[in-house]
Amino acid sequence: MSSIPAPATGRLSFVDRNLAVWILLAMGVGLGLGRVVPGLGDALAKVTVVSVSLPIALGLLVMMYPVLAKVRYDRLGTVTRDRRLLIPSLVLNWVLGPALMFALAWIFLPDLPEYRTGLIIVGLARCIAMVIIWNDLACGDREAAAVLVALNSVFQVLAFSLLGWFYLSVLPGWLGLEQTALDVSVWEIARSVLIFLGIPLLAGYLTRRLGERVKGRSWYETRLVPRIGPFALYGLLFTIVILFALQGDAITSQPFDVARIALPLLVYFAVMWAGSMALGKAVGLDYPRATTLAFTAAGNNFELAIAVAIATFGATSGQALAGVVGPLIEVPVLIGLVHVALASRRYFSQPTTVAAPAIAEEGSARV
């Protein structure tokens, strides 16, 4: 099989070629709806089952399923044996990432405790959802992404509450700073992981296993994958509209506060992504796996962060607003970093084979 093909913009559909435009429009639609429709955010926040937002869950499931259905699960063993990928990922996600967000929150928001706490919670929630999309758009390693988000999920269940206690109560006490309590159960975290990752992961695995068994791999890759691929984009846009509609009024009515929350987030994404990409290069990862390392380290699980903030501090709290501002900054920044990643491919070694056809070749979303 050949190495990863170069971007093939000319072969993409009108929708795919203008993905960044549609994402920005979705953000604008969500903000506009939240602003002009009275009570829309509160109404959406109430559409829940056991504290899980049904609209957000629906969007994420539709978004993640097609990408996880493309994963070659028979090749996951090559990823789990790659210590150059797994060890840096664990260190970046569970040591450096939360510590960096804690430092930035205190540096940029020393006088705004609600927003500061919200950002720290965002830093603790490692990405298990949208990173799948950014990684695919940048031609990252799908199998590696599946392994790393699964690994993040396990650590999220085990470590989120403990790290929340440490960064909000213990460490500030040691440093003589203001302390905050975070009361969230392991079950709440596990439930979020199960819904937002477990369901689409199981569906994707069963789709590939049954599809290849009944119709064969060639049919699966050339017929089924192109048909389900575009739904990842539809789910992404729907999720973005819902996220921004939830607090559209708060975001548009408090632009200065949003700007103050945005600044540390911009620094965080830039430092985590660039540092992770450089680390991947330094330890000898090829382009697809270095890209996967960078995006899984830079992304955050805003769905979990928002859910925890709402459950602990309330839907209209500053902590919840900080969580919603997260994707407002992450989405355009990581879309831009997809372009940067693709432009940097010439500086990395390329694999001799690829796990699956590039997303552009499959007719699904690609910047």
Coordinates of C-alpha atoms in Angstrom, one line a residue:
M1 CA 0.0 0.0 0.0
S2 CA 1.2 3.5 -0.7
S3 CA 2.0 6.2 1.8
I4 CA -0.5 8.8 2.9
P5 CA -1.7 10.7 -0.1
A6 CA -1.5 14.4 -0.3
P7 CA -4.6 16.5 0.2
A8 CA -6.9 16.1 -2.7
T9 CA -9.0 19.3 -2.5
G10 CA -10.1 19.1 -6.0
R11 CA -11.8 15.8 -5.5
L12 CA -13.8 16.9 -2.4
S13 CA -17.4 17.9 -2.4
F14 CA -18.4 21.6 -1.9
V15 CA -19.3 20.8 1.7
D16 CA -16.0 19.1 2.4
R17 CA -13.9 21.8 0.8
N18 CA -15.5 24.4 3.0
L19 CA -15.6 22.5 6.3
A20 CA -14.1 25.4 8.3
V21 CA -16.8 27.7 7.0
W22 CA -19.6 25.3 8.1
I23 CA -18.1 24.9 11.5
L24 CA -17.9 28.7 12.0
L25 CA -21.5 29.0 10.7
A26 CA -22.6 26.3 13.2
M27 CA -21.0 28.2 16.0
G28 CA -22.7 31.4 14.8
V29 CA -26.1 29.6 14.5
G30 CA -25.8 28.2 18.0
L31 CA -24.8 31.5 19.5
G32 CA -27.6 33.3 17.6
L33 CA -30.2 30.8 18.7
G34 CA -29.1 31.0 22.3
R35 CA -29.3 34.8 22.2
V36 CA -32.6 35.4 20.3
V37 CA -34.7 32.4 21.5
P38 CA -35.7 33.1 25.2
G39 CA -35.0 30.2 27.5
L40 CA -33.5 28.0 24.8
G41 CA -30.4 27.2 26.7
D42 CA -32.3 26.3 29.9
A43 CA -34.7 24.2 27.8
L44 CA -31.9 22.3 26.2
A45 CA -30.1 21.8 29.5
K46 CA -33.3 20.1 30.8
V47 CA -33.4 17.5 28.1
T48 CA -31.5 15.0 30.0
V49 CA -31.5 11.4 31.2
V50 CA -29.6 10.7 34.4
S51 CA -27.8 14.1 34.0
V52 CA -26.7 13.4 30.5
S53 CA -27.7 15.9 27.8
L54 CA -29.6 13.9 25.1
P55 CA -29.0 16.5 22.3
I56 CA -25.3 16.5 23.0
A57 CA -25.2 12.7 23.4
L58 CA -27.0 12.3 20.1
G59 CA -24.6 14.6 18.2
L60 CA -21.5 13.0 19.6
L61 CA -22.7 9.5 18.9
V62 CA -23.5 10.4 15.2
M63 CA -20.2 12.2 15.0
M64 CA -18.0 9.4 16.4
Y65 CA -19.6 6.3 15.0
P66 CA -18.4 6.7 11.4
V67 CA -14.8 7.3 12.3
L68 CA -14.7 4.4 14.8
A69 CA -16.3 2.2 12.1
K70 CA -13.3 2.9 9.9
V71 CA -10.8 1.7 12.5
R72 CA -9.0 -1.5 11.7
Y73 CA -9.4 -3.2 15.0
D74 CA -7.1 -6.1 13.9
R75 CA -4.2 -3.7 13.9
L76 CA -4.6 -2.3 17.4
G77 CA -1.8 -4.6 18.7
T78 CA 0.8 -2.6 16.8
V79 CA -0.3 0.5 18.7
T80 CA -0.3 -1.0 22.2
R81 CA 3.3 -2.3 21.7
D82 CA 4.5 1.2 20.8
R83 CA 5.9 2.6 24.0
R84 CA 7.2 5.7 22.2
L85 CA 3.5 6.6 21.7
L86 CA 1.8 5.3 24.9
I87 CA 4.2 6.6 27.5
P88 CA 4.4 10.2 26.2
S89 CA 0.6 10.2 25.8
L90 CA 0.0 9.3 29.4
V91 CA 2.5 11.9 30.6
L92 CA 1.1 14.7 28.4
N93 CA -2.5 13.9 29.2
W94 CA -2.4 13.2 32.9
V95 CA 0.7 15.1 34.2
L96 CA 1.5 18.0 32.0
G97 CA -1.9 18.9 30.6
P98 CA -3.7 19.4 34.0
A99 CA -0.7 21.1 35.5
L100 CA -0.4 23.5 32.6
M101 CA -4.1 24.4 32.7
F102 CA -3.9 24.9 36.5
A103 CA -1.0 27.3 36.0
L104 CA -2.6 29.2 33.2
A105 CA -5.9 29.5 35.0
W106 CA -4.2 31.1 38.0
I107 CA -1.9 33.3 35.9
F108 CA -4.7 34.8 33.7
L109 CA -7.7 34.6 36.0
P110 CA -6.5 35.2 39.6
D111 CA -9.4 37.5 40.4
L112 CA -12.2 35.3 38.8
P113 CA -12.5 32.2 40.9
E114 CA -15.6 30.8 39.0
Y115 CA -14.0 31.0 35.6
R116 CA -10.7 29.8 37.0
T117 CA -12.3 26.7 38.5
G118 CA -14.1 26.0 35.2
L119 CA -10.8 26.1 33.3
I120 CA -9.1 23.7 35.8
I121 CA -12.0 21.3 35.3
V122 CA -11.6 21.5 31.6
G123 CA -7.9 20.7 32.0
L124 CA -8.7 17.6 33.9
A125 CA -11.2 16.3 31.3
R126 CA -9.0 14.6 28.7
C127 CA -10.4 14.3 25.2
I128 CA -12.3 11.2 24.1
A129 CA -14.7 12.6 21.5
M130 CA -13.9 15.4 19.1
V131 CA -10.3 14.5 18.9
I132 CA -11.4 11.6 16.8
I133 CA -12.5 14.1 14.1
W134 CA -9.4 16.3 14.3
N135 CA -7.1 13.4 14.1
D136 CA -8.9 12.0 11.0
L137 CA -8.9 15.3 9.3
A138 CA -5.1 15.6 9.8
C139 CA -4.5 12.1 8.5
G140 CA -3.5 10.8 11.9
D141 CA -3.3 7.1 12.8
R142 CA -6.9 6.0 13.4
E143 CA -5.9 2.9 15.3
A144 CA -3.6 4.9 17.5
A145 CA -6.4 7.4 18.2
A146 CA -8.8 4.6 19.2
V147 CA -6.2 3.2 21.6
L148 CA -5.3 6.5 23.2
V149 CA -8.9 7.7 23.7
A150 CA -9.7 4.3 25.3
L151 CA -6.7 4.7 27.5
N152 CA -7.8 8.2 28.4
S153 CA -11.2 6.9 29.2
V154 CA -9.8 4.4 31.7
F155 CA -7.7 7.0 33.4
Q156 CA -10.6 9.5 33.4
V157 CA -12.7 7.1 35.4
L158 CA -9.9 6.4 37.8
A159 CA -8.2 9.7 38.1
F160 CA -10.7 12.6 37.4
S161 CA -12.1 12.9 40.9
L162 CA -8.7 12.5 42.5
L163 CA -7.1 15.1 40.3
G164 CA -10.0 17.5 40.9
W165 CA -9.5 17.2 44.6
F166 CA -5.7 17.7 44.2
Y167 CA -5.8 20.7 41.8
L168 CA -8.8 22.5 43.4
S169 CA -8.2 21.8 47.1
V170 CA -4.8 20.3 48.0
L171 CA -2.4 22.1 45.7
P172 CA -3.9 25.6 46.2
G173 CA -3.7 25.0 50.0
W174 CA 0.0 24.2 49.7
L175 CA 0.6 27.3 47.6
G176 CA -1.5 29.5 49.9
L177 CA -4.2 30.0 47.2
E178 CA -8.0 29.9 47.3
Q179 CA -9.4 26.4 47.6
T180 CA -12.5 25.0 45.9
A181 CA -14.4 21.7 46.5
L182 CA -15.4 19.4 43.6
D183 CA -17.9 16.8 44.5
V184 CA -18.3 14.3 41.6
S185 CA -18.6 10.6 41.8
V186 CA -16.7 7.9 39.9
W187 CA -20.0 6.7 38.6
E188 CA -20.8 10.1 37.0
I189 CA -17.4 10.0 35.2
A190 CA -17.8 6.3 34.1
R191 CA -21.3 7.0 32.8
S192 CA -20.0 9.9 30.7
V193 CA -17.2 7.7 29.3
L194 CA -19.6 4.8 28.6
I195 CA -22.1 7.0 26.7
F196 CA -19.7 9.3 24.8
L197 CA -17.1 6.6 23.9
G198 CA -18.3 3.2 24.8
I199 CA -21.5 3.2 22.7
P200 CA -20.0 4.5 19.4
L201 CA -16.9 2.3 19.9
L202 CA -18.9 -0.8 20.3
A203 CA -21.1 0.2 17.4
G204 CA -18.1 0.8 15.2
Y205 CA -16.4 -2.4 16.1
L206 CA -19.6 -4.5 15.5
T207 CA -20.2 -2.7 12.2
R208 CA -16.7 -3.6 10.9
R209 CA -16.8 -7.1 12.2
L210 CA -20.2 -8.0 10.8
G211 CA -19.8 -6.0 7.6
E212 CA -16.5 -7.7 6.7
R213 CA -17.8 -11.1 7.7
V214 CA -21.0 -10.8 5.5
K215 CA -19.7 -8.7 2.6
G216 CA -16.0 -8.8 2.8
R217 CA -13.3 -6.2 3.4
S218 CA -13.3 -4.7 -0.1
W219 CA -17.0 -4.0 0.0
Y220 CA -16.7 -2.6 3.5
E221 CA -13.9 -0.2 2.6
T222 CA -15.2 0.9 -0.8
R223 CA -19.0 0.9 -0.4
L224 CA -20.0 1.2 3.2
V225 CA -17.4 3.5 4.6
P226 CA -18.0 6.3 2.0
R227 CA -21.7 6.1 2.7
I228 CA -21.5 6.5 6.5
G229 CA -18.4 8.8 6.5
P230 CA -20.3 12.1 5.9
F231 CA -22.4 11.6 9.1
A232 CA -19.3 12.4 11.1
L233 CA -19.5 16.0 9.8
Y234 CA -23.3 16.2 10.3
G235 CA -22.9 15.1 13.9
L236 CA -20.1 17.5 14.5
L237 CA -22.0 20.5 13.2
F238 CA -25.1 19.5 15.2
T239 CA -23.1 19.1 18.4
I240 CA -21.5 22.5 17.9
V241 CA -24.9 24.2 17.4
I242 CA -26.2 22.6 20.6
L243 CA -23.1 23.4 22.7
F244 CA -23.2 27.1 21.7
A245 CA -27.0 27.4 22.0
L246 CA -26.8 26.2 25.6
Q247 CA -25.0 29.5 26.7
G248 CA -25.4 31.7 23.6
D249 CA -26.9 34.5 25.7
A250 CA -24.1 34.4 28.3
I251 CA -21.4 34.3 25.7
T252 CA -22.7 37.2 23.6
S253 CA -23.7 39.3 26.6
Q254 CA -20.3 39.0 28.4
P255 CA -17.7 39.4 25.6
F256 CA -15.0 40.7 28.0
D257 CA -15.3 37.7 30.3
V258 CA -15.3 35.4 27.3
A259 CA -12.1 37.1 26.0
R260 CA -10.4 36.6 29.4
I261 CA -11.4 32.9 29.5
A262 CA -10.2 32.5 25.9
L263 CA -6.7 33.8 26.3
P264 CA -5.4 31.0 28.6
L265 CA -7.2 28.5 26.4
L266 CA -5.4 29.8 23.3
V267 CA -2.1 29.5 25.1
Y268 CA -3.0 26.0 26.4
F269 CA -3.9 24.6 22.9
A270 CA -0.8 26.1 21.3
V271 CA 1.6 24.9 23.9
M272 CA 0.1 21.4 24.2
W273 CA -0.2 20.8 20.5
A274 CA 3.2 22.2 19.4
G275 CA 5.0 20.6 22.4
S276 CA 3.4 17.2 21.7
M277 CA 4.2 17.4 18.0
A278 CA 7.8 18.2 18.8
L279 CA 8.0 15.4 21.3
G280 CA 6.6 13.0 18.8
K281 CA 9.3 14.1 16.3
A282 CA 12.0 13.8 19.0
V283 CA 11.1 10.2 20.0
G284 CA 11.0 9.1 16.4
L285 CA 7.3 8.8 15.7
D286 CA 6.1 8.9 12.1
Y287 CA 3.7 11.6 11.0
P288 CA 0.4 9.8 11.6
R289 CA 1.3 8.8 15.2
A290 CA 3.0 12.1 16.1
T291 CA -0.2 13.8 14.8
T292 CA -2.4 11.6 16.9
L293 CA -0.2 12.2 20.0
A294 CA -0.5 16.0 19.5
F295 CA -4.3 16.1 19.0
T296 CA -5.1 13.7 21.8
A297 CA -2.9 15.8 24.1
A298 CA -4.3 19.2 23.1
G299 CA -8.0 18.3 23.0
N300 CA -10.3 18.2 26.0
N301 CA -13.5 16.5 26.9
F302 CA -15.7 19.6 27.1
E303 CA -18.8 17.5 27.3
L304 CA -17.7 16.0 30.6
A305 CA -16.3 19.3 31.9
I306 CA -19.6 21.1 31.1
A307 CA -21.6 18.2 32.7
V308 CA -19.5 18.3 35.9
A309 CA -19.7 22.1 36.1
I310 CA -23.5 22.1 35.7
A311 CA -24.0 19.3 38.1
T312 CA -21.7 20.8 40.8
F313 CA -22.2 24.6 40.3
G314 CA -25.3 25.0 38.2
A315 CA -26.2 25.6 34.5
T316 CA -25.8 29.4 34.7
S317 CA -22.6 29.3 36.7
G318 CA -19.3 30.9 35.7
Q319 CA -17.8 27.4 35.8
A320 CA -20.3 26.2 33.2
L321 CA -19.6 29.2 31.1
A322 CA -15.9 28.5 31.1
G323 CA -16.6 25.0 29.9
V324 CA -18.8 26.3 27.0
V325 CA -16.2 28.8 26.0
G326 CA -13.8 25.9 25.6
P327 CA -15.1 24.6 22.3
L328 CA -15.7 28.2 21.2
I329 CA -11.9 28.4 21.2
E330 CA -10.9 24.8 20.5
V331 CA -12.9 24.3 17.4
P332 CA -11.4 27.0 15.2
V333 CA -7.9 26.6 16.8
L334 CA -7.8 22.9 16.2
I335 CA -9.2 23.3 12.7
G336 CA -6.3 25.7 12.0
L337 CA -3.8 23.2 13.6
V338 CA -5.1 20.5 11.2
H339 CA -3.8 22.7 8.4
V340 CA -0.5 23.2 10.2
A341 CA -0.2 19.5 10.8
L342 CA -0.8 18.7 7.1
A343 CA 1.8 21.3 6.1
S344 CA 4.4 19.8 8.5
R345 CA 4.2 16.3 7.0
R346 CA 7.4 16.8 5.0
Y347 CA 9.4 17.1 8.3
F348 CA 8.4 13.7 9.5
S349 CA 9.1 10.2 8.4
Q350 CA 6.2 8.5 6.6
P351 CA 4.9 5.0 7.3
T352 CA 5.4 2.4 4.6
T353 CA 1.7 1.4 4.9
V354 CA -1.5 3.1 6.1
A355 CA -4.2 1.6 8.2
A356 CA -7.0 2.8 5.9
P357 CA -7.7 5.1 2.9
A358 CA -7.2 8.8 3.8
I359 CA -10.4 10.6 4.7
A360 CA -10.3 12.7 1.6
E361 CA -10.3 9.6 -0.6
E362 CA -13.4 8.3 1.2
G363 CA -15.5 11.3 0.4
S364 CA -16.0 12.2 4.1
A365 CA -15.1 15.4 5.9
R366 CA -11.7 16.8 5.3
V367 CA -10.3 20.3 5.6

